Amino acid sequence: MNGEPEVHEEFEARLKAYEGRPAAATGVGRDPVNEPMIRHWCEAMGDTNPAYTGPDAVAPPTMLQAWTMAGLSRRPERTAAYDELLGLLDESGHDAVVATDCEQEYLRPLRPGDEITFDSVIESVSGRKTTKLGTGYFVTTRTDIRAGGELAGTHRFRILKYAPAHRPKAPDAPKERRPRPVVNRDNAGFWEGVARHELLIQRCTGCGTLRFPWLPGCNSCGCPEWDTVEAGGEGTVYSYVVMHHPPFPAFTASDHAAAAAGPFAVGLIELAEGVRIISNVVGVPYDKVRVGMPVRLCFRQYDDELVLPVFREVTR
């Protein structure tokens, strides 16, 4: 036991030695920055900013990573150094992984025709951290994106490599509560409406544009003034994903008409009013959810404090 701190220090020194080494081979964007991809992105995000159209268009800054993606047919080549680092963590028992967050920094706008190159390095490996998932290490990679050789932006991606904490619950342990939504001054009115079983959509009083999620100002005209309209509740599944892992005890089989907790469908619902909201599709097996499926808003009480808007299939 007396030597345990020294063992950890030696192991962490081995991990730190990988900082600054390449994480992936230098890459070239599969396509130049181009108007069709910008248009598809803006349509998917519902972003109507005029800066992204016309002869002087720029790409949305948040598309930064899109220009570096390899596509479904191939993956960027990881370096031996990055594989060695992950292998070292696996061998030490830190063989579970979860992505924790990403950060982006924008240095210059990207314009149609820009040729993209990028390279990735292992920027940092943290000291040992204890989390609810288990004890492990945060590994951060940094990708520098260049246009015409000039640095245009930086994308940092962070994962936690950890040894899972095994905490079996007693058979009579209470069911875990749903995670609490983040309520702030910009969206408090929305959650107050949900508590009253009302789904409120912001409406700009300057140009009349409806928007969701709630924002402090209008994306279309910049006006900070707004009021609300109540959604009628009709909608369709615009898109969806099926969540398989990691399992989470708060999301139970009864929520999703499944035989066991998870997988479950998370839908991007287009309301009849024209805005979109992310929510669960309930009362139907995850593998029966389809794009274009008609759904209707309902409100579900999860505990004494929490009400959430969800959507149920409309059967005809």
Coordinates of C-alpha atoms in Angstrom, one line a residue:
M1 CA 0.0 0.0 0.0
N2 CA 2.9 2.4 0.8
G3 CA 4.1 2.1 -2.7
E4 CA 0.7 2.7 -4.4
P5 CA 1.2 6.5 -4.9
E6 CA 4.6 5.8 -6.6
V7 CA 3.0 3.3 -8.9
H8 CA 0.3 5.8 -9.9
E9 CA 3.0 8.5 -10.4
E10 CA 5.1 6.2 -12.6
F11 CA 2.0 5.1 -14.7
E12 CA 0.9 8.7 -15.1
A13 CA 4.4 9.7 -16.2
R14 CA 4.2 7.0 -18.9
L15 CA 0.8 8.4 -20.1
K16 CA 2.1 12.0 -20.1
A17 CA 5.0 11.0 -22.4
Y18 CA 2.4 10.7 -25.2
E19 CA 1.4 14.4 -25.0
G20 CA 2.4 16.2 -28.2
R21 CA 2.6 13.1 -30.3
P22 CA 0.5 12.8 -33.4
A23 CA -2.9 11.1 -32.9
A24 CA -3.8 10.7 -36.6
A25 CA -2.1 11.0 -39.9
T26 CA -2.3 14.4 -41.6
G27 CA -5.4 14.5 -43.6
V28 CA -7.0 16.3 -46.6
G29 CA -10.7 17.1 -46.7
R30 CA -12.5 14.8 -49.1
D31 CA -14.2 17.8 -50.7
P32 CA -13.5 21.6 -50.8
V33 CA -15.8 23.7 -48.8
N34 CA -18.9 23.8 -51.0
E35 CA -22.4 25.3 -51.2
P36 CA -24.4 22.1 -51.4
M37 CA -23.0 20.8 -48.1
I38 CA -23.6 24.2 -46.5
R39 CA -27.2 24.2 -47.7
H40 CA -27.8 20.7 -46.4
W41 CA -26.4 21.6 -43.0
C42 CA -28.5 24.8 -42.7
E43 CA -31.6 22.9 -43.7
A44 CA -31.0 20.2 -41.1
M45 CA -30.3 22.8 -38.4
G46 CA -33.0 25.2 -39.4
D47 CA -30.5 28.0 -39.7
T48 CA -31.6 30.7 -42.1
N49 CA -28.8 33.2 -41.5
P50 CA -28.3 35.0 -44.8
A51 CA -24.5 35.0 -44.3
Y52 CA -24.6 31.3 -45.4
T53 CA -26.1 32.0 -48.9
G54 CA -25.3 34.1 -51.9
P55 CA -22.1 35.0 -53.7
D56 CA -20.3 36.1 -50.5
A57 CA -21.4 33.1 -48.5
V58 CA -19.4 31.7 -45.7
A59 CA -19.7 28.3 -44.0
P60 CA -21.4 28.1 -40.6
P61 CA -18.5 28.0 -38.1
T62 CA -20.0 25.0 -36.3
M63 CA -19.5 23.0 -39.5
L64 CA -15.7 23.0 -38.8
Q65 CA -15.5 19.3 -38.2
A66 CA -17.7 18.4 -41.1
W67 CA -14.9 19.3 -43.6
T68 CA -12.5 16.8 -42.0
M69 CA -14.9 13.7 -41.8
A70 CA -13.8 10.6 -43.7
G71 CA -17.3 9.4 -44.5
L72 CA -18.8 6.0 -44.0
S73 CA -16.5 4.1 -46.3
R74 CA -13.3 4.9 -44.6
R75 CA -11.9 6.1 -41.3
P76 CA -8.9 8.4 -40.6
E77 CA -5.7 6.5 -39.8
R78 CA -4.8 6.6 -36.1
T79 CA -1.1 6.7 -35.4
A80 CA 0.8 4.0 -33.6
A81 CA 1.3 6.4 -30.7
Y82 CA -2.4 6.9 -30.1
D83 CA -3.0 3.2 -30.3
E84 CA -0.2 2.6 -27.8
L85 CA -1.7 5.1 -25.4
L86 CA -5.2 3.5 -25.6
G87 CA -3.6 0.0 -25.3
L88 CA -1.7 1.1 -22.2
L89 CA -4.9 2.3 -20.6
D90 CA -6.8 -0.9 -21.6
E91 CA -4.1 -3.1 -20.1
S92 CA -4.2 -1.2 -16.8
G93 CA -8.0 -2.0 -16.5
H94 CA -9.2 1.4 -17.9
D95 CA -10.9 -0.4 -20.8
A96 CA -14.2 1.4 -20.9
V97 CA -14.6 4.7 -22.9
V98 CA -17.0 7.5 -23.1
A99 CA -16.8 10.7 -25.1
T100 CA -17.2 13.6 -22.7
D101 CA -17.1 16.9 -24.6
C102 CA -15.6 18.8 -27.5
E103 CA -14.5 22.4 -28.0
Q104 CA -14.1 24.4 -31.1
E105 CA -12.2 27.7 -31.8
Y106 CA -12.8 29.6 -35.0
L107 CA -10.0 31.8 -36.4
R108 CA -11.2 32.7 -39.9
P109 CA -14.4 32.0 -41.9
L110 CA -14.4 29.2 -44.4
R111 CA -15.7 30.0 -47.9
P112 CA -16.8 27.8 -50.8
G113 CA -13.7 26.6 -52.7
D114 CA -11.4 26.5 -49.7
E115 CA -9.2 23.3 -49.7
I116 CA -9.0 21.8 -46.2
T117 CA -6.1 20.1 -44.5
F118 CA -5.8 19.0 -40.9
D119 CA -3.6 17.2 -38.4
S120 CA -4.3 15.8 -35.0
V121 CA -2.2 15.5 -31.9
I122 CA -2.6 14.1 -28.4
E123 CA -2.8 17.4 -26.5
S124 CA -3.2 16.2 -22.9
V125 CA -3.7 13.2 -20.7
S126 CA -5.1 14.1 -17.3
G127 CA -4.1 12.8 -13.9
R128 CA -6.3 10.0 -12.4
K129 CA -9.9 11.2 -11.9
T130 CA -12.7 9.6 -10.0
T131 CA -16.1 9.9 -11.6
K132 CA -19.5 8.3 -11.2
L133 CA -18.7 6.0 -14.0
G134 CA -15.4 4.9 -12.4
T135 CA -11.8 6.0 -12.0
G136 CA -9.9 6.9 -15.2
Y137 CA -8.1 9.4 -17.3
F138 CA -9.3 12.1 -19.7
V139 CA -7.5 12.0 -23.1
T140 CA -7.8 15.2 -25.2
T141 CA -6.9 15.3 -28.9
R142 CA -6.6 18.5 -30.8
T143 CA -7.2 18.8 -34.5
D144 CA -6.0 21.9 -36.3
I145 CA -7.9 22.7 -39.5
R146 CA -6.3 24.8 -42.2
A147 CA -7.5 26.4 -45.4
G148 CA -4.9 27.1 -48.0
G149 CA -2.2 26.5 -45.4
E150 CA -3.7 29.1 -43.0
L151 CA -5.0 28.0 -39.6
A152 CA -8.8 28.3 -39.7
G153 CA -10.0 26.6 -36.5
T154 CA -9.2 24.1 -33.8
H155 CA -11.3 21.1 -32.7
R156 CA -10.7 19.5 -29.4
F157 CA -12.2 16.1 -28.6
R158 CA -12.1 14.6 -25.1
I159 CA -12.7 11.0 -24.0
L160 CA -12.6 9.3 -20.6
K161 CA -10.9 6.0 -20.4
Y162 CA -12.0 4.4 -17.2
A163 CA -12.3 1.3 -15.1
P164 CA -16.1 0.8 -14.6
A165 CA -17.3 1.2 -11.0
H166 CA -19.4 -1.8 -10.0
R167 CA -22.1 -0.6 -7.7
P168 CA -24.9 -3.2 -7.6
K169 CA -28.0 -1.8 -6.1
A170 CA -30.1 -3.6 -3.5
P171 CA -33.2 -5.2 -5.0
D172 CA -35.4 -2.7 -3.2
A173 CA -33.3 0.3 -4.2
P174 CA -35.5 3.2 -5.4
K175 CA -35.7 3.8 -9.2
E176 CA -33.3 6.4 -10.3
R177 CA -34.9 9.7 -11.2
R178 CA -34.7 11.2 -14.7
P179 CA -31.9 13.7 -15.2
R180 CA -33.0 17.3 -14.5
P181 CA -33.2 19.7 -17.5
V182 CA -30.9 22.7 -17.4
V183 CA -33.2 25.7 -16.6
N184 CA -31.8 29.2 -17.1
R185 CA -33.1 32.7 -17.7
D186 CA -33.4 32.1 -21.4
N187 CA -35.6 29.0 -21.2
A188 CA -37.3 29.2 -17.8
G189 CA -40.6 30.3 -19.5
F190 CA -40.6 27.1 -21.6
W191 CA -40.3 24.9 -18.6
E192 CA -42.9 26.8 -16.7
G193 CA -45.2 26.1 -19.7
V194 CA -44.4 22.4 -19.6
A195 CA -45.3 22.2 -16.0
R196 CA -48.7 23.5 -17.0
H197 CA -48.8 21.0 -19.9
E198 CA -48.3 23.7 -22.5
L199 CA -45.6 23.5 -25.2
L200 CA -44.7 27.1 -25.8
I201 CA -42.8 28.3 -29.0
Q202 CA -41.1 31.7 -29.1
R203 CA -42.3 34.1 -31.7
C204 CA -40.2 37.2 -32.7
T205 CA -42.4 40.3 -32.4
G206 CA -40.2 42.0 -35.0
C207 CA -40.6 39.7 -37.9
G208 CA -43.0 37.0 -36.6
T209 CA -40.5 34.1 -37.0
L210 CA -41.2 31.1 -34.8
R211 CA -38.1 29.6 -33.1
F212 CA -37.2 26.6 -31.0
P213 CA -35.3 26.0 -28.9
W214 CA -35.7 29.2 -26.9
L215 CA -33.1 31.9 -27.6
P216 CA -32.5 35.4 -26.3
G217 CA -32.9 36.9 -29.8
C218 CA -34.1 36.2 -33.3
N219 CA -31.8 34.5 -35.8
S220 CA -33.7 36.0 -38.7
C221 CA -33.8 39.7 -37.9
G222 CA -31.9 40.1 -34.6
C223 CA -34.8 41.5 -32.7
P224 CA -34.6 40.8 -28.9
E225 CA -38.3 41.1 -28.3
W226 CA -40.6 38.1 -28.4
D227 CA -43.8 36.5 -27.2
T228 CA -45.1 32.9 -27.3
V229 CA -47.6 30.7 -29.1
E230 CA -48.8 27.4 -27.8
A231 CA -48.1 24.4 -30.0
G232 CA -51.2 22.5 -31.2
G233 CA -49.4 19.2 -30.6
E234 CA -49.5 17.6 -34.1
G235 CA -46.2 16.6 -35.6
T236 CA -44.2 14.1 -37.6
V237 CA -40.9 12.3 -37.0
Y238 CA -38.4 14.3 -39.1
S239 CA -35.4 12.2 -38.1
Y240 CA -34.4 9.9 -35.2
V241 CA -31.6 7.9 -33.7
V242 CA -31.7 4.7 -31.7
M243 CA -29.8 4.7 -28.4
H244 CA -28.2 1.3 -27.5
H245 CA -25.5 2.2 -25.1
P246 CA -24.7 3.1 -22.4
P247 CA -27.8 1.8 -20.5
F248 CA -29.1 4.2 -17.9
P249 CA -31.5 3.1 -15.2
A250 CA -33.7 6.2 -15.4
F251 CA -34.9 5.2 -18.9
T252 CA -37.0 2.1 -18.4
A253 CA -38.7 -0.4 -20.6
S254 CA -42.1 1.0 -19.8
D255 CA -41.2 4.3 -21.4
H256 CA -40.5 2.7 -24.8
A257 CA -42.7 -0.4 -25.1
A258 CA -39.6 -2.6 -25.2
A259 CA -38.9 -5.9 -23.5
A260 CA -35.9 -4.5 -21.6
A261 CA -34.4 -1.2 -20.7
G262 CA -33.0 0.2 -24.0
P263 CA -32.6 0.5 -26.9
F264 CA -34.9 3.4 -27.4
A265 CA -35.7 6.0 -30.0
V266 CA -34.9 9.7 -29.7
G267 CA -36.9 11.6 -32.3
L268 CA -36.4 15.0 -34.0
I269 CA -40.1 16.0 -34.2
E270 CA -41.3 18.6 -36.7
L271 CA -44.3 20.3 -35.3
A272 CA -47.2 21.5 -37.4
E273 CA -46.0 25.1 -36.7
G274 CA -42.8 24.4 -38.5
V275 CA -40.2 24.2 -35.7
R276 CA -38.5 21.0 -34.5
I277 CA -38.0 19.6 -31.0
I278 CA -36.0 16.6 -29.7
S279 CA -37.9 14.3 -27.5
N280 CA -38.7 10.6 -26.9
V281 CA -41.1 8.7 -29.1
V282 CA -43.1 6.6 -26.6
G283 CA -45.6 3.8 -26.7
V284 CA -44.0 2.2 -29.8
P285 CA -41.0 -0.2 -30.1
Y286 CA -37.8 1.6 -31.1
D287 CA -37.5 -0.5 -34.3
K288 CA -41.0 0.6 -35.4
V289 CA -40.2 4.3 -35.4
R290 CA -40.0 5.7 -39.0
V291 CA -39.3 9.0 -40.6
G292 CA -42.6 10.7 -41.5
M293 CA -44.5 8.9 -38.7
P294 CA -47.4 11.1 -37.4
V295 CA -47.1 11.8 -33.7
R296 CA -49.0 13.8 -31.1
L297 CA -47.7 15.7 -28.1
C298 CA -48.4 14.4 -24.6
F299 CA -47.0 15.2 -21.2
R300 CA -45.5 12.6 -18.9
Q301 CA -45.1 13.0 -15.1
Y302 CA -41.9 11.2 -14.1
D303 CA -41.8 12.1 -10.4
D304 CA -43.1 14.7 -8.1
E305 CA -41.0 17.5 -9.7
L306 CA -40.5 16.6 -13.3
V307 CA -42.9 16.8 -16.3
L308 CA -41.5 16.3 -19.8
P309 CA -43.1 16.7 -23.3
V310 CA -43.0 13.4 -25.2
F311 CA -44.6 12.2 -28.5
R312 CA -46.9 9.2 -29.1
E313 CA -47.6 7.6 -32.5
V314 CA -50.9 8.6 -34.0
T315 CA -52.7 5.5 -35.1
R316 CA -55.2 5.8 -37.9

